[in-house]
Short mmCIF file of C-alpha atoms and ligand atoms in Angstrom, two decimals:
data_model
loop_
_atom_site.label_atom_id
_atom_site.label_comp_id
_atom_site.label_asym_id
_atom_site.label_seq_id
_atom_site.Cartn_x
_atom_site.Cartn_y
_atom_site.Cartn_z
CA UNK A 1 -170.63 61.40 35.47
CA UNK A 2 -170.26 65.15 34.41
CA UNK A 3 -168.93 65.96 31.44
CA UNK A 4 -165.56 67.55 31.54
CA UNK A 5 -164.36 70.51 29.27
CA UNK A 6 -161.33 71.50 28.14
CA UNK A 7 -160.24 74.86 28.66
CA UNK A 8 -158.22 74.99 25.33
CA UNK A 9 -161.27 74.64 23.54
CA UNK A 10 -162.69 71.53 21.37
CA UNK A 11 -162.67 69.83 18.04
CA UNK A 12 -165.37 70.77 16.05
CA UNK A 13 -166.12 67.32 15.81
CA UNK A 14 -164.94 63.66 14.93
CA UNK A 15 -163.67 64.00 11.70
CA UNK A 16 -161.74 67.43 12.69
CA UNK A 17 -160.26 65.32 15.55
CA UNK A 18 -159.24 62.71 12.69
CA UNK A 19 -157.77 65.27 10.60
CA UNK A 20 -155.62 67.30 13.37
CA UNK A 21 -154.52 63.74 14.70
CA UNK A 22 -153.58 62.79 11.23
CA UNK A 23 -152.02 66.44 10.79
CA UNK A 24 -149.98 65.69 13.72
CA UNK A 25 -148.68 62.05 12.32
CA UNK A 26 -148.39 62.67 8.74
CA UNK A 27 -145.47 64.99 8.12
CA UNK A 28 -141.83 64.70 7.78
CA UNK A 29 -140.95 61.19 9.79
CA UNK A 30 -143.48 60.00 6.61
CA UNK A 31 -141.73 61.29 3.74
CA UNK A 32 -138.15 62.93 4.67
CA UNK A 33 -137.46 60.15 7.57
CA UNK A 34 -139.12 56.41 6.77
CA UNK A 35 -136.99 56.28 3.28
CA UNK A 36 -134.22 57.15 4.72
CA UNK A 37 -134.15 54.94 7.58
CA UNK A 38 -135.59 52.25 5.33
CA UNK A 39 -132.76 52.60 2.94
CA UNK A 40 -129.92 52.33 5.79
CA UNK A 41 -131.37 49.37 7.58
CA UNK A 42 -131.56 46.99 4.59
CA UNK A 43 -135.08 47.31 3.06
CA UNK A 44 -137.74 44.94 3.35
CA UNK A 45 -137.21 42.87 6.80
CA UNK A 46 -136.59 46.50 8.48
CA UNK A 47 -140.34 47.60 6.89
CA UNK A 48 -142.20 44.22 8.11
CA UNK A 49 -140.66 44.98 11.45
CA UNK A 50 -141.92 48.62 11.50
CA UNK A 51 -145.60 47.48 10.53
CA UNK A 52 -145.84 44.63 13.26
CA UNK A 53 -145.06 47.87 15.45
CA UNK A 54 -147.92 49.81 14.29
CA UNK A 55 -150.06 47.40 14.74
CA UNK A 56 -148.61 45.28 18.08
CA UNK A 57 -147.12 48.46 19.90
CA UNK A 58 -148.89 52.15 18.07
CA UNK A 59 -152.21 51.39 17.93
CA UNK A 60 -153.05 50.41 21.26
CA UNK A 61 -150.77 53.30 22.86
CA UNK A 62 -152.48 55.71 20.85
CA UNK A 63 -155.92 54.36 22.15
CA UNK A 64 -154.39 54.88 25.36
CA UNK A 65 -153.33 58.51 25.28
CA UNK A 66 -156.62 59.73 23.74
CA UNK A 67 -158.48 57.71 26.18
CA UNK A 68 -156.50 59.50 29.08
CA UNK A 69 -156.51 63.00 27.41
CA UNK A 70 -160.49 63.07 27.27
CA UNK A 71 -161.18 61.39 30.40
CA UNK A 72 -159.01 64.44 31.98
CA UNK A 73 -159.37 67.00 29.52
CA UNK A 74 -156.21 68.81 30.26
CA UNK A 75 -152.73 68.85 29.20
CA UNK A 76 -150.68 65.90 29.27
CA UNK A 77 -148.71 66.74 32.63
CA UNK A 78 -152.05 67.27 34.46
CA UNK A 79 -154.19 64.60 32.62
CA UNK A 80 -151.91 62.23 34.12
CA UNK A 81 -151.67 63.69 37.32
CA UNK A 82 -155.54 63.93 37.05
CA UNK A 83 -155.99 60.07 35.97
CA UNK A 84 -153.86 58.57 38.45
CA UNK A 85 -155.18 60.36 41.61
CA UNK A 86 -159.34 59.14 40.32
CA UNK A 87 -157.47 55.87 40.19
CA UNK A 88 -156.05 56.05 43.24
CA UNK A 89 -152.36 55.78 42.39
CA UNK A 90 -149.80 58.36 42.61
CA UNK A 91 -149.62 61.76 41.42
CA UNK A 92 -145.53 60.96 40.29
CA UNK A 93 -147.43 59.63 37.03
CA UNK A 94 -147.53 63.64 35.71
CA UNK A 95 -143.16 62.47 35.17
CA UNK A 96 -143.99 60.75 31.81
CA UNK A 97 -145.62 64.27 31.03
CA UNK A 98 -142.69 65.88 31.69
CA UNK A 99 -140.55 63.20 30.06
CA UNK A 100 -142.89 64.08 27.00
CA UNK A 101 -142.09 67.88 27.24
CA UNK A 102 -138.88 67.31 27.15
CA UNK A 103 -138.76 64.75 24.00
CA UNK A 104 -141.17 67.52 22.49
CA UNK A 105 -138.49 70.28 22.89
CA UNK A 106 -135.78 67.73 21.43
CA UNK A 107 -137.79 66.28 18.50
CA UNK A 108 -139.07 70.19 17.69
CA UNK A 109 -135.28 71.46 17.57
CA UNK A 110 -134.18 69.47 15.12
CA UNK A 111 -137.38 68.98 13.35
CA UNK A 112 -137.38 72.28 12.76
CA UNK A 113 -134.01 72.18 11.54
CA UNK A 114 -135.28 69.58 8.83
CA UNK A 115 -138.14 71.82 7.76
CA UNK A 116 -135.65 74.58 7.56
CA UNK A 117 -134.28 72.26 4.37
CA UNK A 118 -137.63 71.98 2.86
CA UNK A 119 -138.57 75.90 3.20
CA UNK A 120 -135.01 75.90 1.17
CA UNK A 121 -136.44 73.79 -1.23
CA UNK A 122 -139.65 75.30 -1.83
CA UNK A 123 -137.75 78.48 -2.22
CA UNK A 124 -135.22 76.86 -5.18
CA UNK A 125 -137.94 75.00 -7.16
CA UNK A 126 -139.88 78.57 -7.38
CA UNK A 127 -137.05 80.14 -8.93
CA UNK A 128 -136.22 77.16 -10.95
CA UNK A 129 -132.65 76.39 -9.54
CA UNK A 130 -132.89 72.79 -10.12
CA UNK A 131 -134.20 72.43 -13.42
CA UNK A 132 -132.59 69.17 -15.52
CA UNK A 133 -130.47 68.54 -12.64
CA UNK A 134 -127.97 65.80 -11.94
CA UNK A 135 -127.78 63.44 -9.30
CA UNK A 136 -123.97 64.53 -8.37
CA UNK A 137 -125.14 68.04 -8.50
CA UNK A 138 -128.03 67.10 -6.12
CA UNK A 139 -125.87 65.86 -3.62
CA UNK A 140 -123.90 68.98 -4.18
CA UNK A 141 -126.05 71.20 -3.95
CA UNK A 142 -127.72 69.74 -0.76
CA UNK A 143 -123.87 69.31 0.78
CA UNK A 144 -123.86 73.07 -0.20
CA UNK A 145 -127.16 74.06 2.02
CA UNK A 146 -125.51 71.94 4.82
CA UNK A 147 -122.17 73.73 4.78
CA UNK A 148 -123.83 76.98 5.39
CA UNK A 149 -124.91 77.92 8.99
CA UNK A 150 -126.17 81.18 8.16
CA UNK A 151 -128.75 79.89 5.92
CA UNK A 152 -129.78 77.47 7.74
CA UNK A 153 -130.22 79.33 10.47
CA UNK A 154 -133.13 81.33 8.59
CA UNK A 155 -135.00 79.08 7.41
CA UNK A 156 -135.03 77.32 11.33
CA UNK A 157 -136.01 80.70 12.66
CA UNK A 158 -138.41 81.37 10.14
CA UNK A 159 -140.12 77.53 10.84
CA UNK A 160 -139.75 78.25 14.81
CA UNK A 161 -141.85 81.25 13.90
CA UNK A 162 -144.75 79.92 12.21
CA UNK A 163 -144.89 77.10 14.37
CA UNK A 164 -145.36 79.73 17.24
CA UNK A 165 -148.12 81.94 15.33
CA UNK A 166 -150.49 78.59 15.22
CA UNK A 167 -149.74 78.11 18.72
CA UNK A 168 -150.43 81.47 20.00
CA UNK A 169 -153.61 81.22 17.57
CA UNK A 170 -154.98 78.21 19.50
CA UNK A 171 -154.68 74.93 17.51
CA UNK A 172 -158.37 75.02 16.30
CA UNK A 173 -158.31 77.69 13.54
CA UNK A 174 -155.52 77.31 11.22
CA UNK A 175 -155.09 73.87 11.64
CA UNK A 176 -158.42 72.84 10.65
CA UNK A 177 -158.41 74.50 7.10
CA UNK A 178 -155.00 73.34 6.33
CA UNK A 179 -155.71 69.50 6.92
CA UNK A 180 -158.92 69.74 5.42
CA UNK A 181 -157.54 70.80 1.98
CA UNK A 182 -153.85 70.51 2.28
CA UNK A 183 -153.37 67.23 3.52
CA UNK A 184 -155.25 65.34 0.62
CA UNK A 185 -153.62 67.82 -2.21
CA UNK A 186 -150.66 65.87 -0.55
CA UNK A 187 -151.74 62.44 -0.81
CA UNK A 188 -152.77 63.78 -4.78
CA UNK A 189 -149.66 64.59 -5.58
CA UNK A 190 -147.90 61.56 -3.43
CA UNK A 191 -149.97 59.69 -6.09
CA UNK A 192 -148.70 61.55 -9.26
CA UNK A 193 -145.06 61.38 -8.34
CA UNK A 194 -146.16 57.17 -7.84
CA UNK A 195 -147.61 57.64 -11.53
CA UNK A 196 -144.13 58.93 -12.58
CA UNK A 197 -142.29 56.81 -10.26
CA UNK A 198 -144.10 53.73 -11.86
CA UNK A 199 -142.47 54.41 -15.35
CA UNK A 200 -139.01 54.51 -14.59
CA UNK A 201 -136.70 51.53 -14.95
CA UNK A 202 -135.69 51.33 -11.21
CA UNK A 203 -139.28 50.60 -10.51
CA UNK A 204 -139.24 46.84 -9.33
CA UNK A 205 -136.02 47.09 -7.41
CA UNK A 206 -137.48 49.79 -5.63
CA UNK A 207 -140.40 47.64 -4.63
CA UNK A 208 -138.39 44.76 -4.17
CA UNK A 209 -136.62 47.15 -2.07
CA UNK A 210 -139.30 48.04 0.21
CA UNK A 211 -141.26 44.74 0.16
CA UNK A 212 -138.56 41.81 -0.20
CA UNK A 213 -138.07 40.19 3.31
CA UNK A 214 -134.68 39.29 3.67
CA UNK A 215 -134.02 38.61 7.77
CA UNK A 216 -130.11 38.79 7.27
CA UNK A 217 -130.72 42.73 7.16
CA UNK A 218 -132.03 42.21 10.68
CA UNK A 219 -130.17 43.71 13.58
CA UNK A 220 -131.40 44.29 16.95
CA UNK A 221 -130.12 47.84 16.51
CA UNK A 222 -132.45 47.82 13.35
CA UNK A 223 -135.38 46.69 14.94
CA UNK A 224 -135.57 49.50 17.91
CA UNK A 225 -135.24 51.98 15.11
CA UNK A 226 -138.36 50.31 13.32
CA UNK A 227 -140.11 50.56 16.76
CA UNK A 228 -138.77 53.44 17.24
CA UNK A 229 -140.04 54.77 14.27
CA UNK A 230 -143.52 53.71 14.91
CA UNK A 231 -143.85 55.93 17.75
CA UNK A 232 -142.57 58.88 15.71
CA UNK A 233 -144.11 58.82 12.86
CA UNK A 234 -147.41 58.00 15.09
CA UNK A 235 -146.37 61.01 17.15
CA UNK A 236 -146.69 58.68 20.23
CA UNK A 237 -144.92 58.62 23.39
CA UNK A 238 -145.02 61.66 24.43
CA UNK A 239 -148.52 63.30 24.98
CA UNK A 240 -149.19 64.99 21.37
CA UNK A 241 -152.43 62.93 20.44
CA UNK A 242 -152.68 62.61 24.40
CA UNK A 243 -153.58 66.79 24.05
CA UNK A 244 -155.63 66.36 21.06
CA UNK A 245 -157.40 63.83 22.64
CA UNK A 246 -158.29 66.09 25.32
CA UNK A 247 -160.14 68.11 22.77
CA UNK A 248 -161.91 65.01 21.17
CA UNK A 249 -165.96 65.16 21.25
CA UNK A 250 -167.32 62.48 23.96
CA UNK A 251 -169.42 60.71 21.52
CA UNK A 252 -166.54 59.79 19.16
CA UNK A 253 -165.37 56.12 18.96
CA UNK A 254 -162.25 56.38 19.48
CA UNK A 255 -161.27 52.73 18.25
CA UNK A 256 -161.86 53.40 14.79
CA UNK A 257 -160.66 57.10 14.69
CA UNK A 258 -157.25 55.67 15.75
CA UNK A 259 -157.53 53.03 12.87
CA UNK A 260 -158.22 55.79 10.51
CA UNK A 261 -155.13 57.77 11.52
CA UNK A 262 -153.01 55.21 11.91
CA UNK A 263 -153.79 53.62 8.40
CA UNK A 264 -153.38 56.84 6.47
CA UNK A 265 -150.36 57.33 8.38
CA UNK A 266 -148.86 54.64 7.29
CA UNK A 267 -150.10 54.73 3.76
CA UNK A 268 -148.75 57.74 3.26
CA UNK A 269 -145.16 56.13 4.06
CA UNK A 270 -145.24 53.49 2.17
CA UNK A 271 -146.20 55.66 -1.42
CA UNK A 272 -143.56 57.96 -0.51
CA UNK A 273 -141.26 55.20 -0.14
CA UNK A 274 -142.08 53.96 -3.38
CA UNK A 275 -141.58 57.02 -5.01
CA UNK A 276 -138.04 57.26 -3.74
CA UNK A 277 -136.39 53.97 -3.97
CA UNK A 278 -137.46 53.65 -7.79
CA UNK A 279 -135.57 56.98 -8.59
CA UNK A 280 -132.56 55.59 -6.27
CA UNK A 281 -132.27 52.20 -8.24
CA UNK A 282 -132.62 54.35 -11.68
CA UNK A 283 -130.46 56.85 -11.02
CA UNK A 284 -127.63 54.30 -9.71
CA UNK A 285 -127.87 56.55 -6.49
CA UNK A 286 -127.33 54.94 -2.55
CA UNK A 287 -130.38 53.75 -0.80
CA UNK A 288 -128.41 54.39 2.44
CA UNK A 289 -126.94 57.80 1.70
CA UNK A 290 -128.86 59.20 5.25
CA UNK A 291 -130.48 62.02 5.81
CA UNK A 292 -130.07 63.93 2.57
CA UNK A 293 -132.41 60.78 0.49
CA UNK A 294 -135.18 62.99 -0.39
CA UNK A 295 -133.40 66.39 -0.87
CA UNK A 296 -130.97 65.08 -3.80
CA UNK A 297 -133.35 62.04 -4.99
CA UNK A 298 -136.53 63.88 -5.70
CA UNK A 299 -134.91 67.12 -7.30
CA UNK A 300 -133.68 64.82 -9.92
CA UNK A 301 -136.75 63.03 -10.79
CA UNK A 302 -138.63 66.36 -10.87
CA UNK A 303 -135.63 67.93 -13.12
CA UNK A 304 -136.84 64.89 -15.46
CA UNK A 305 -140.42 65.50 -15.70
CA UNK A 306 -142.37 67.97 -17.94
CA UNK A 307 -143.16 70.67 -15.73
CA UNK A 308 -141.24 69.29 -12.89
CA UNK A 309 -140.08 72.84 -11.75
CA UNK A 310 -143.94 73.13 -11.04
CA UNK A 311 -144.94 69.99 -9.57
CA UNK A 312 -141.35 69.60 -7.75
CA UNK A 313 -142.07 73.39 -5.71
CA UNK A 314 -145.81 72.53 -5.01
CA UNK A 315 -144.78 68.96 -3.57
CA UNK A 316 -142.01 70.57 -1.61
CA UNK A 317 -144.87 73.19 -0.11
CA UNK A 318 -146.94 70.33 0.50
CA UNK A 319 -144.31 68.42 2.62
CA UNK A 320 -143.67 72.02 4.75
CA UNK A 321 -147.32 72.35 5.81
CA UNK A 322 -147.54 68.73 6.46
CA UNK A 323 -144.48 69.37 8.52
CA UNK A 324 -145.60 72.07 10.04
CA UNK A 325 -149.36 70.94 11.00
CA UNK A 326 -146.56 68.08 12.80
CA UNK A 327 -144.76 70.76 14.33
CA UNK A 328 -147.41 72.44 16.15
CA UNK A 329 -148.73 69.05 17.97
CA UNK A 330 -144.85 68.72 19.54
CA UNK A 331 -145.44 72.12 20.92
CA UNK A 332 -149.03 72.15 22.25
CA UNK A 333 -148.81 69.97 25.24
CA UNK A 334 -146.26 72.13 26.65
CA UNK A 335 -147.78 75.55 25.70
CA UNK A 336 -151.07 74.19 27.39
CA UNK A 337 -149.43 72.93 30.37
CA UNK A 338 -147.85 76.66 31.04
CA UNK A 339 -151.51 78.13 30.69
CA UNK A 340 -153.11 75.82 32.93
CA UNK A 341 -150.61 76.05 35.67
CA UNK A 342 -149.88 79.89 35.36
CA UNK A 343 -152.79 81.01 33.74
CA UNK A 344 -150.87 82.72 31.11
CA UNK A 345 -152.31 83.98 27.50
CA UNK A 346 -150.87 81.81 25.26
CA UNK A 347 -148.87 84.59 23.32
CA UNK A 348 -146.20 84.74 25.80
CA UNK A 349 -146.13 81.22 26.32
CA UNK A 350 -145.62 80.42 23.02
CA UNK A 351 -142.67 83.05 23.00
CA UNK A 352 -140.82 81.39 25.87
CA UNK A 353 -140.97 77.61 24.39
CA UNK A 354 -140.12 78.83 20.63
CA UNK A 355 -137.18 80.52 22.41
CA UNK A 356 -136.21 77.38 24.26
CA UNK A 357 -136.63 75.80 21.06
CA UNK A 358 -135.00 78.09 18.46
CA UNK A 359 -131.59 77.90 21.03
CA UNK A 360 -131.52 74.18 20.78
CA UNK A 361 -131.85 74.15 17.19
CA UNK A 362 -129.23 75.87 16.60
CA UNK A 363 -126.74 73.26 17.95
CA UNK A 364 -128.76 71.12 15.90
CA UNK A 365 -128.20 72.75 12.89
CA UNK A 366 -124.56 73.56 13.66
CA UNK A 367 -124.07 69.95 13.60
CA UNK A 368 -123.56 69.67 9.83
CA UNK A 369 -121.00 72.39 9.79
CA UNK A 370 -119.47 74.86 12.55
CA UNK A 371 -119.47 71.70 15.26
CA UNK A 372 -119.59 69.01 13.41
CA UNK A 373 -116.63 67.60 15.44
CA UNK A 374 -118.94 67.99 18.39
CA UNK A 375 -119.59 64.19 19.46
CA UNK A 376 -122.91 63.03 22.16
CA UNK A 377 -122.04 59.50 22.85
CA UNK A 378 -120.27 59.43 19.58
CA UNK A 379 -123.33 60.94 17.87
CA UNK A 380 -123.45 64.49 16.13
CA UNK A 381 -125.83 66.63 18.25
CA UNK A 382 -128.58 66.49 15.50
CA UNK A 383 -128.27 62.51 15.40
CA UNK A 384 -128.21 62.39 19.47
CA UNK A 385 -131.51 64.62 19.48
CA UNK A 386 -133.06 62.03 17.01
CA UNK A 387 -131.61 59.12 18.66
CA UNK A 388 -132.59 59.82 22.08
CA UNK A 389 -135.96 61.02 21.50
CA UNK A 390 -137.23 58.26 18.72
CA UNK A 391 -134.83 55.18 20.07
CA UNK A 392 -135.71 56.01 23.74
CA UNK A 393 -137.89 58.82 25.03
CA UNK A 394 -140.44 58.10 22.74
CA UNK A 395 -140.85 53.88 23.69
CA UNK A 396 -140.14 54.59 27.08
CA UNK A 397 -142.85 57.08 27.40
CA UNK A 398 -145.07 54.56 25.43
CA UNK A 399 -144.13 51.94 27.88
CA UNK A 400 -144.86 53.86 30.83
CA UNK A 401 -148.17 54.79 29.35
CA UNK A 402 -149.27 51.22 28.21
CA UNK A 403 -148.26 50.02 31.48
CA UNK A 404 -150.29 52.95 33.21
CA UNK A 405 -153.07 52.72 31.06
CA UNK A 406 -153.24 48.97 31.40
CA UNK A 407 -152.56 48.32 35.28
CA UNK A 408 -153.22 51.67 37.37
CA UNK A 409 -155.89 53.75 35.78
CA UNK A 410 -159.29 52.06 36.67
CA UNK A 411 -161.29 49.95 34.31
CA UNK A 412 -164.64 51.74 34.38
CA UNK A 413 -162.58 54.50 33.06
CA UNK A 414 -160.70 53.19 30.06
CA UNK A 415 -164.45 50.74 29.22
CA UNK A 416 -166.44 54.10 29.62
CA UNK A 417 -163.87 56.34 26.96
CA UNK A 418 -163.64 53.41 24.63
CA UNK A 419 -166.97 52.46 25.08
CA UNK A 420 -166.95 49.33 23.63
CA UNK A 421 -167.24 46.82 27.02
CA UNK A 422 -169.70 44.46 25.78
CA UNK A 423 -167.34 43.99 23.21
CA UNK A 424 -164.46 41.56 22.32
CA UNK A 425 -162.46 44.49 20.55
CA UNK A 426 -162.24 46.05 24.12
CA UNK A 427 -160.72 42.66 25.61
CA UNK A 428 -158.58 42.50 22.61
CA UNK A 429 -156.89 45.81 23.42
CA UNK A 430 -157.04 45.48 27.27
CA UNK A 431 -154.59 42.26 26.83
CA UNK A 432 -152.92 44.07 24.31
CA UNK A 433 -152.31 47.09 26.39
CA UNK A 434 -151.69 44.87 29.80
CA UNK A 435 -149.39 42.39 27.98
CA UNK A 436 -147.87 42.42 24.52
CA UNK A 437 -147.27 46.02 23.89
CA UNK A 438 -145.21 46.14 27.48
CA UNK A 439 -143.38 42.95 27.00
CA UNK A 440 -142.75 43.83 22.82
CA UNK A 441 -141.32 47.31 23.89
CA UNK A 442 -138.71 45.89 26.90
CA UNK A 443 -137.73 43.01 24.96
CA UNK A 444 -136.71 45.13 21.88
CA UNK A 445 -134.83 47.33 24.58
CA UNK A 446 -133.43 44.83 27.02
CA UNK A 447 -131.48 42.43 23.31
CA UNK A 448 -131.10 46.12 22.09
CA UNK A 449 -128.89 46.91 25.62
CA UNK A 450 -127.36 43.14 25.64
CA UNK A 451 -126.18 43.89 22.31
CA UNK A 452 -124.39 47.16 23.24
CA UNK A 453 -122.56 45.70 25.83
CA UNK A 454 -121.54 42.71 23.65
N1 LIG B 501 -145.38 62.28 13.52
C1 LIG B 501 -144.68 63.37 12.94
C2 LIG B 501 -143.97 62.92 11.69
O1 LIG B 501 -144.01 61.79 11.33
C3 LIG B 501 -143.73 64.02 13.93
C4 LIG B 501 -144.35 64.30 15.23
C5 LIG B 501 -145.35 65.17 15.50
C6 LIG B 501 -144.07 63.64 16.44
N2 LIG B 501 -145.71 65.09 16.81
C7 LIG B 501 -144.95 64.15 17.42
C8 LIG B 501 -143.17 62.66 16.77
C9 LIG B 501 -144.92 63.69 18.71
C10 LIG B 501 -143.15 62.20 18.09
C11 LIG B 501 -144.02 62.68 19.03
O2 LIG B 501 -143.35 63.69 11.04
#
């Protein structure tokens, strides 16, 4: 067979592929969103329940969409389009690209929204505003931030803007640099704030916390947000690591690159979980206080430590870039979709989605003030974006892709890209792919639905 090209360009090779993939999963769904989710559906049983998804349900999916981005080598719309027609099937397949735009616009708008807080952050630890702090005025001052549309609304616009300069750059340059250095300065300082977390008195309730499986806590609601979560914080579902993979060198296994990913991934939530819940328990503060978790726990615990004002404003810069080398991989499959079909530059396609983008955000944002009273199926509009996009988009899309992957697109295709046929590991994910991660995802939905309309 001939080998394909993207026109977007390539990875420079595997371990650049690693690192943008990991870029893309590692951000704030790790650190801002996993706590907090953690902490409001009971702990432990909630956790176990989010792992057996990474494993039963992410894993396989994401060998799926990088297996169908570099067979095609195009955007997600046409690499399905592209995969189904060599199969033989029907072009309709492109929908679950455009159901992935879509979820890409939704997750980006209030994403963005999200990052907006931490650019706040970064901004207050510089000039020392939280110094000694306590945790009432941590909650205030983070109730304060909400309250106020106006700043919020800068710090979104300012996010919406850098995530449109890497965009228009081409995701090769800039990203590569800042997940080469930025990501493990990260995981450094993930460790240190362990170190610290280690010491305080809150320490084995914390862990208890995180690790004690109690199935009372279990609710069906509870468990599609732990699946839920595993295609977020994977960035599966809807055609992110399906574009990277479209710029993934042939030769690179792509078995064990997803293993890599997917295990610093979720490394990287667990250690920021157990930084958290530790200064919860000590601090007498709520596990389930929501959104707000990180913004009023960790100010606190870095208002404690010597030199906090430091470490607390270069962890909070950390946690922007990671969100922002996030950002970018919500953004590209559309922005290389609109070049492909209309040839455009990529400068004024990047204009026209941040626009989309930026507009949507703003309801988002307005959500914790102006129209707060504003009610989506009894959600704000910030909690609908998140709920429809993580609690259905996203597993949807992953169904429809498992069940394409596993049923329509040939076998010589998915054996030649994961080039392990000889193998039992390529059996093992074939019934995976075929079987359990189809009938996992609709039986979490279908109890999820019964439940509802109880
Ligand atoms: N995985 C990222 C996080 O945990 C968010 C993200 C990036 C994402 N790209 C995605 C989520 C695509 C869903 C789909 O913060």
């Amino acid at each position: 067979m001939e080998e394909k090209q993207s026109i977007h360009g390539a990875w420079a090779s595997r371990w650049i592929f690693i690192l943008a993939a990991t870029g893309s999963a590692v951000g704030l769904g790790n650190i801002w969103k996993f706590p907090y989710i953690t902490g409001e559906n009971g702990g432990g049983a909630f956790v176990l329940v989010y792992l057996l998804c990474i494993l039963v349900v992410g894993v396989p999916i994401m060998m799926a969409e990088v297996l169908i981005g570099r067979h095609a080598r195009k955007s997600p719309i046409n690499a399905m389009h592209d995969v189904a027609i060599s199969s033989g099937k029907s072009g309709l397949w492109s929908m679950v690209g455009w159901m992935g735009v879509l979820a890409g616009f939704f997750i980006l708008s209030f994403y963005s929204v999200v990052a907006g807080w931490v650019l706040h952050y970064i901004a207050g630890m510089g000039v020392g505003d939280y110094a000694a702090i306590s945790s009432d005025d941590a909650g205030k001052a983070f109730e304060g931030l909400l309250s106020n549309p106006q700043t919020l609304l800068i710090w979104h616009s300012v996010f919406i803007v850098m995530v449109m300069l890497v965009i228009a750059g081409g995701v090769e340059k800039g990203l590569e640099n800042a997940v080469k250095f930025l990501m493990p300065a990260l995981f450094v300082l993930l460790l240190v704030m362990l170190a610290y977390a280690s010491q305080t008195s809150g320490f084995h309730a914390g862990w208890d916390f995180l690790f004690h499986f109690d199935p009372s806590q279990l609710s069906w609601e509870s468990i599609l947000v732990a699946m839920g979560h595993a295609f977020f914080t994977l960035s599966l579902g809807m055609g992110a690591i399906m574009a990277y993979g479209s710029y993934m060198p042939k030769k690179t296994a792509i078995g064990t690159a997803v293993i890599t990913i997917a295990l610093m991934d979720t490394v990287v939530a667990l250690v920021a979980g157990l930084v958290i819940f530790p200064i919860v328990f000590t601090n007498g503060m709520d596990p389930g206080a929501g959104p707000g978790l990180m913004f009023v726990t960790l100010p606190v615990a870095f208002g404690q430590m010597p030199s906090g004002q430091i470490f607390g404003f270069v962890f909070f810069l950390l946690v922007g870039i990671a969100a922002w080398t996030s950002a970018i991989s919500l953004l590209e499959p559309a922005a290389a979709w609109l070049v492909e079909k209309f040839g455009w530059h990529r400068i004024p396609a990047c204009i026209v989605l941040g626009l989309i983008i930026w507009s949507i955000g703003i309801a988002a944002l307005g959500s914790f003030n102006v129209i707060a009273d504003v009610k989506l199926f009894g959600f704000t509009v910030f909690d609908f974006l998140d709920f429809i996009t993580a609690n259905i988009m996203l597993p949807l899309g992953g169904l429809f892709i498992a069940l394409f992957t596993g049923w329509m697109v040939k076998r010589q295709i998915s054996e030649d890209e994961l080039a392990f046929s000889a193998n039992a590991w390529y059996r093992a994910w074939y019934i995976t792919i075929r079987y359990i991660t189809p009938v996992a995802v609709a039986i979490i939905f279908v109890f999820n639905l019964l439940d509802t309309l109880k």
